[in-house]
Short mmCIF file of C-alpha atoms in Angstrom, two decimals:
data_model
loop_
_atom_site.label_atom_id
_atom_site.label_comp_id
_atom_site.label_asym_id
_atom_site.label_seq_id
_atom_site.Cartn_x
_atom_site.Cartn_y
_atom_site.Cartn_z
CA UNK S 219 114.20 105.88 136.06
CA UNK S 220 113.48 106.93 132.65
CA UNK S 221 116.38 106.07 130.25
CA UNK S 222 117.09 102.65 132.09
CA UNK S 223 113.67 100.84 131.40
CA UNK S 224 114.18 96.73 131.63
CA UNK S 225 114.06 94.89 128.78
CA UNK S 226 111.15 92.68 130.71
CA UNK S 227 108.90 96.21 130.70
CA UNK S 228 109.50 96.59 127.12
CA UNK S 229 108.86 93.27 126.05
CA UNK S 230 105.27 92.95 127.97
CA UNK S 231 104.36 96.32 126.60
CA UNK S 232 105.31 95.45 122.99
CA UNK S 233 103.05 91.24 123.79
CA UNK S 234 99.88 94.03 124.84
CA UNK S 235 100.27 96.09 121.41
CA UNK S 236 100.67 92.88 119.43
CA UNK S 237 97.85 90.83 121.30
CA UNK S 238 95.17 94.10 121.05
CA UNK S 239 96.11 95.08 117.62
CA UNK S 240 98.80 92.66 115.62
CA UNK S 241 100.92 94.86 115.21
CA UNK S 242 105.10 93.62 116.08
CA UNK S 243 107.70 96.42 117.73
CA UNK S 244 110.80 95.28 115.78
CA UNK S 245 113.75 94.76 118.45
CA UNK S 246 115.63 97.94 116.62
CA UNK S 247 112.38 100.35 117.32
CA UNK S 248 111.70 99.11 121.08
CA UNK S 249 113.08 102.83 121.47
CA UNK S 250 109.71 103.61 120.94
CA UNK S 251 108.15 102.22 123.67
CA UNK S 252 110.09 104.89 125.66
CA UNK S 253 109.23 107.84 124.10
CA UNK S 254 105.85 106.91 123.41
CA UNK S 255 104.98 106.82 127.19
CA UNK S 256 107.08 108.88 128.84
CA UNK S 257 104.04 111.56 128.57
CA UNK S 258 101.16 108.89 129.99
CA UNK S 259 104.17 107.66 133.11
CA UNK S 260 104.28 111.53 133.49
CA UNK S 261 100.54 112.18 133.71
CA UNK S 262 99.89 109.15 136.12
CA UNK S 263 103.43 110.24 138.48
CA UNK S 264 104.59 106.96 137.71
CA UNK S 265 108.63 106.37 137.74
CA UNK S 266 109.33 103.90 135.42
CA UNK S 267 107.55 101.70 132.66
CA UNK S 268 107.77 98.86 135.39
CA UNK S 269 105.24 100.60 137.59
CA UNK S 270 103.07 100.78 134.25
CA UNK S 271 103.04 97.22 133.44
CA UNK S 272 102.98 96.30 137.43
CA UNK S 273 99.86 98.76 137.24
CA UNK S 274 98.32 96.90 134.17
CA UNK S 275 98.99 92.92 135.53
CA UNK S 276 97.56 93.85 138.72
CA UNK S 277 94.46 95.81 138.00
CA UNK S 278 91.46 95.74 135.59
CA UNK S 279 92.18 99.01 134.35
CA UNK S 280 91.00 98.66 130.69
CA UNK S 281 91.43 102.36 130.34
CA UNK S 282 94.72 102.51 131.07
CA UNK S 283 95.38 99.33 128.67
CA UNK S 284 93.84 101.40 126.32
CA UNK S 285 95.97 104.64 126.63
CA UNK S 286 99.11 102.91 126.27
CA UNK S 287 97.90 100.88 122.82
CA UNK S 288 96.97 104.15 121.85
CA UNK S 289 100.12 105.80 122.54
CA UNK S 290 102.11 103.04 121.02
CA UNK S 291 100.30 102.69 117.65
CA UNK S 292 102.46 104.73 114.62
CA UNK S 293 99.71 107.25 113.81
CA UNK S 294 102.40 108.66 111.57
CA UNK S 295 100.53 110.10 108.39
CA UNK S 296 100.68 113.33 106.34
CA UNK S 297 98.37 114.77 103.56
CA UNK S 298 98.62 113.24 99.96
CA UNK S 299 101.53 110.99 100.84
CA UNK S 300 103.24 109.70 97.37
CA UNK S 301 102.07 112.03 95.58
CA UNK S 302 102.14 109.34 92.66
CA UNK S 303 99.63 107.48 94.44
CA UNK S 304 97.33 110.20 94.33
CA UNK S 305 98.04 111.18 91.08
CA UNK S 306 97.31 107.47 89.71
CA UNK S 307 93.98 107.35 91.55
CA UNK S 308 93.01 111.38 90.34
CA UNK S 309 93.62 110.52 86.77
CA UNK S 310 93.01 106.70 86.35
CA UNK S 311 91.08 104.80 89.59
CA UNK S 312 88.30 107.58 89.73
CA UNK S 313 87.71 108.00 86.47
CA UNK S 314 87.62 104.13 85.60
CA UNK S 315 85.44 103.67 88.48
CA UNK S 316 83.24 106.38 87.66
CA UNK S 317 82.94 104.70 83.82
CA UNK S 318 82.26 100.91 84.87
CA UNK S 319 79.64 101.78 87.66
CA UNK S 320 76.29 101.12 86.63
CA UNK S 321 74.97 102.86 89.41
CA UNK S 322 75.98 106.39 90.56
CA UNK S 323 77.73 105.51 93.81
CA UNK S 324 81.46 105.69 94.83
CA UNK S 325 82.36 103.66 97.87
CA UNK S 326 85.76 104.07 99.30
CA UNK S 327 86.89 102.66 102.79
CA UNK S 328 90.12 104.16 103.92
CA UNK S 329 91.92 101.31 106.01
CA UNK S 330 94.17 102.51 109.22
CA UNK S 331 93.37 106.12 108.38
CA UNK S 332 95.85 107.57 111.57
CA UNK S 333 94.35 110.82 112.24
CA UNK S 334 92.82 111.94 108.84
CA UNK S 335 94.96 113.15 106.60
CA UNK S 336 94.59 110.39 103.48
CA UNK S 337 90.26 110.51 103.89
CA UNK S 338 90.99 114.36 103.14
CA UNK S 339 92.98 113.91 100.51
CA UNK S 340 90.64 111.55 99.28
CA UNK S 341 87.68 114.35 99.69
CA UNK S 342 89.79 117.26 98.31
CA UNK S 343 90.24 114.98 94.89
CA UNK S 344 86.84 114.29 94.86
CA UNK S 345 85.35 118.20 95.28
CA UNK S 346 87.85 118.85 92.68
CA UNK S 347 86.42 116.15 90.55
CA UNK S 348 83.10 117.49 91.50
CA UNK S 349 81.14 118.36 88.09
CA UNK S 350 82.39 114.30 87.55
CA UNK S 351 80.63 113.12 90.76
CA UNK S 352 77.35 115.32 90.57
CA UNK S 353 74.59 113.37 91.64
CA UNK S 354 76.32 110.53 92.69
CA UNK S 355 75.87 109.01 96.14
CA UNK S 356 79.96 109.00 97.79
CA UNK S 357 80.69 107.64 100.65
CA UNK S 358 84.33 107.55 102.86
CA UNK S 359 84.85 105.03 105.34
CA UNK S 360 87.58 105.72 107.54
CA UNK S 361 88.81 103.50 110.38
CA UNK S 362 91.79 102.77 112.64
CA UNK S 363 92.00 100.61 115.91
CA UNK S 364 93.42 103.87 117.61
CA UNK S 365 90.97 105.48 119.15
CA UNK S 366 92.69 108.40 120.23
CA UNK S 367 93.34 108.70 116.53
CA UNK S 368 90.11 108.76 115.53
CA UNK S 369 88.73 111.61 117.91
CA UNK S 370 91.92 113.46 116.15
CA UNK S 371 90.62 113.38 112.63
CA UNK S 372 86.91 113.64 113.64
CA UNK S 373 87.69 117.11 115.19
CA UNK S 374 88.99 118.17 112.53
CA UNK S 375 91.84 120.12 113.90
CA UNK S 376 95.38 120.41 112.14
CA UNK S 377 98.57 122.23 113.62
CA UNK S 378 100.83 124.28 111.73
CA UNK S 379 103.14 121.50 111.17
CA UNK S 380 100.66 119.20 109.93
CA UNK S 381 99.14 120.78 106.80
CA UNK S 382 102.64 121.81 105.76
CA UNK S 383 103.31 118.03 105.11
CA UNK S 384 101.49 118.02 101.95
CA UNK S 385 98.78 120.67 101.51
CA UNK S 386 99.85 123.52 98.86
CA UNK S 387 98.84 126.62 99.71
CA UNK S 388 95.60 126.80 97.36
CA UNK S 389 94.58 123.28 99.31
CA UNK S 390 95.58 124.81 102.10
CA UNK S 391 93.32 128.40 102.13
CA UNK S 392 90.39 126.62 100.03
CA UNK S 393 89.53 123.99 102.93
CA UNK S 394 90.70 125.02 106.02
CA UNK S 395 90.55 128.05 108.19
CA UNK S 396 92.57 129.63 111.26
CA UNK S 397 91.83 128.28 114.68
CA UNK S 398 94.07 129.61 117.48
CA UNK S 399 97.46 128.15 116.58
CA UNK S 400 95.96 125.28 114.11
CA UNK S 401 93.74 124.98 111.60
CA UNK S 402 90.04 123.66 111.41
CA UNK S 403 89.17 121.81 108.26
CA UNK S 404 85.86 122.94 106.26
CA UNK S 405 83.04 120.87 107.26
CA UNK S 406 82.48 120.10 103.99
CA UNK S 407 85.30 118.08 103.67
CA UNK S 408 84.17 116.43 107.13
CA UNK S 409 81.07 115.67 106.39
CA UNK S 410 82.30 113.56 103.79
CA UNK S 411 84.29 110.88 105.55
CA UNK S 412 82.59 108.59 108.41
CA UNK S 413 85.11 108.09 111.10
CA UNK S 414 85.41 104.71 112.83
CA UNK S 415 87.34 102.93 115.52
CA UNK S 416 87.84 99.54 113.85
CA UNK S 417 90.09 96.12 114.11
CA UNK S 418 91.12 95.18 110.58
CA UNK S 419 92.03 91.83 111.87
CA UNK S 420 88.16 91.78 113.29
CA UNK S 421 86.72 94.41 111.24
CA UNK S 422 82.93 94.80 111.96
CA UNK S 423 82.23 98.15 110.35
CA UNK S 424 82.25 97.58 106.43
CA UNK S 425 79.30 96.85 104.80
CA UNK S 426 78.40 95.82 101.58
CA UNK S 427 81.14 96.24 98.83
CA UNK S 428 83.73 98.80 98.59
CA UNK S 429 84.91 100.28 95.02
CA UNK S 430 88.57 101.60 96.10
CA UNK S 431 90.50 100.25 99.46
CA UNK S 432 93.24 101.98 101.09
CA UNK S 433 95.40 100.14 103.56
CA UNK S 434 98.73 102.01 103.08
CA UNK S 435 101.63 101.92 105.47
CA UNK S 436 99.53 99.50 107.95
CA UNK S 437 100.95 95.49 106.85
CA UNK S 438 104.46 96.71 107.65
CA UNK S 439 104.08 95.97 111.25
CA UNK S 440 101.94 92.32 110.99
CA UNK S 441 103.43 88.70 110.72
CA UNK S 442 102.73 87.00 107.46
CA UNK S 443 100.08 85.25 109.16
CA UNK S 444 98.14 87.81 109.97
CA UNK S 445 99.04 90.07 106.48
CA UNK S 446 96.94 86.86 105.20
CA UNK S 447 94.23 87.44 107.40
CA UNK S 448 94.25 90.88 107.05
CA UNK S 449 94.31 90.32 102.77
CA UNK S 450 90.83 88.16 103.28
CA UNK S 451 89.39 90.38 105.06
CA UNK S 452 89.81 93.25 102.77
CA UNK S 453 88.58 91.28 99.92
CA UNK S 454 85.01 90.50 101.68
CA UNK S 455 84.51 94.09 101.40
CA UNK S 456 86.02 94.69 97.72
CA UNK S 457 83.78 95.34 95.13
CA UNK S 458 84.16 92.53 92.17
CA UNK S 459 85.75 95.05 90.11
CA UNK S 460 87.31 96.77 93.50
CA UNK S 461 90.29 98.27 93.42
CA UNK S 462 93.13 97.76 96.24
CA UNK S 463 96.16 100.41 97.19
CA UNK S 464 98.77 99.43 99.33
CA UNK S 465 102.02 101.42 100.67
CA UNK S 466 105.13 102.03 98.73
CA UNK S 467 106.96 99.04 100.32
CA UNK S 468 103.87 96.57 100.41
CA UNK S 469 102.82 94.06 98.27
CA UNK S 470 100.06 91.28 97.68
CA UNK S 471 102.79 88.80 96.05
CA UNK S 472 103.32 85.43 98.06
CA UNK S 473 100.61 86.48 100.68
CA UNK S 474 97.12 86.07 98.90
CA UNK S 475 95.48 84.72 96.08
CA UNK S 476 92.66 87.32 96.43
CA UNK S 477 94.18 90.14 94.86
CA UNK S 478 96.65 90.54 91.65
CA UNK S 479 98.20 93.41 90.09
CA UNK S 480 96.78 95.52 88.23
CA UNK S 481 97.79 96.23 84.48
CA UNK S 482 95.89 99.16 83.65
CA UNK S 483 96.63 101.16 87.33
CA UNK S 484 100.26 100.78 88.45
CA UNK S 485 100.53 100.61 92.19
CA UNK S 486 96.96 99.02 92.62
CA UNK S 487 95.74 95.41 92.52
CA UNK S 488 92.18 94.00 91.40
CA UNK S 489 89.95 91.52 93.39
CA UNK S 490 90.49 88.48 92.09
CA UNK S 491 87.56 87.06 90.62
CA UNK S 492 86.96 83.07 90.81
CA UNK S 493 88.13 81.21 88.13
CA UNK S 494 90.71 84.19 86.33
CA UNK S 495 93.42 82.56 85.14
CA UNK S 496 96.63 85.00 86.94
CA UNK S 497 97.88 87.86 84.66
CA UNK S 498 101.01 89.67 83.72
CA UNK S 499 101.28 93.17 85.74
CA UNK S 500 103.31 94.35 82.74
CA UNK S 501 101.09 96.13 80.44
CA UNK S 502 100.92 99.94 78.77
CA UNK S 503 98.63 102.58 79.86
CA UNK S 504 99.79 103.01 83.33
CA UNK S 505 99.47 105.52 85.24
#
């Protein structure tokens, strides 16, 4: 019964989410497994997490396989998480990027995007930027391997709970309207951002090269290895002069040569181009 799952379960359900997506269950958060599920073993009348694993050896059920990846992935996200993130990119990445482009276009690929909220954020700073961007060509690309995550963001719908993590009230009453108990995004903002289900240790969607790249919050749960894999792939699709944001507790240091941080933007690294000799991340005019 639930509350008495076998480690064996647990450990065959956390192989399938790090086989499908790379992604490791630590041994302290195999709690999650658990809780995760107990909706989907509900839905199905199954008992235990036994009969789900016994269900997905035995069959070819690649909809169920896909449910529980789903339901195990962290889509844990919130609108303009660190704010200082935002802030640098709002009053130094945009801008710079905005000055060095020769032509008018501003490409930005948003890199395990959950179920929206950074691609809006992104959107909201550039409509408030908008006299800046005026006849410029801007595209959003935002993907995640959770496709239950991305029919989230594409409909556009936000409960209660949701835009209070992070949307001020103006934000809040400019962009989104009452629906029912939640609230529906403008389809402004939407139309702005191209949704994608995507494997960032395959990724097949990005084309061409990318001006700003945000993988925040997403490296925490890979080996090294595949961090490394995940680092080259990112920098196929960064422009020369691209720009790359990681999470709060990520780095590029000891795990790729492609990327190296940034003097000018603090919490952002530069592509690497061939031949630079490595520079000092201490400089002034941070932001």
């Amino acid at each position: 019964m639930m509350g008495m799952e076998s480690p064996g379960a647990m450990r065959v359900l956390a192989g399938l989410l790090e086989a499908r997506t790379g992604q490791q269950l630590a041994a302290n958060r195999m709690w999650r497994i658990e809780t995760a599920l107990k909706p989907m073993l509900k839905s199905y009348k199954m008992d235990s997490l036994e009969d789900l694993v016994s269900q997905l050896l035995s069959t070819n059920k690649r909809h169920l396989l896909d449910e529980v990846v789903d339901a195990l992935l962290n889509n844990e996200s919130s609108f303009f998480r660190d704010l200082s993130t935002f802030s640098m990119i709002e009053r130094g990445l945009l801008p710079h990027i905005g000055t060095i482009r020769k032509q008018p276009q501003l490409r930005i690929w948003c890199a395990g995007c959950s179920i929206g909220q950074e691609a809006l954020s992104l959107a909201m700073l550039i409509q408030k930027q908008a006299e800046r961007w005026q006849g410029w060509r801007v595209q959003i690309l935002a993907t995640d391997i959770s496709s239950g995550a991305i029919a989230r963001a594409k409909s556009g719908l936000y409960s209660q709970m949701e835009v209070q993590r992070g949307l001020g009230v103006t934000e809040l009453l400019q962009w989104f309207e009452p629906a029912g108990d939640d609230w529906r995004v403008s389809r402004e903002l939407l139309d702005m951002i191209d949704y994608r289900v995507d494997n960032l240790l395959e990724p097949v969607l990005p084309a061409g090269a990318y001006d700003l790249i945000l993988c925040r919050n997403v490296l925490l749960y890979f080996s090294l290895e595949l961090r490394q894999k995940v680092f080259e792939n990112l920098a196929r699709f960064a422009a020369p002069e691209g720009h790359l944001v990681l999470g709060a507790g990520e780095t590029v240091i000891g795990q790729t040569d492609d990327f190296i941080a940034s003097r000018q933007f603090r919490g952002s690294y530069e592509r690497r181009i061939a031949g630079a000799i490595q520079r000092s991340p201490a400089a002034s005019g941070r932001y």
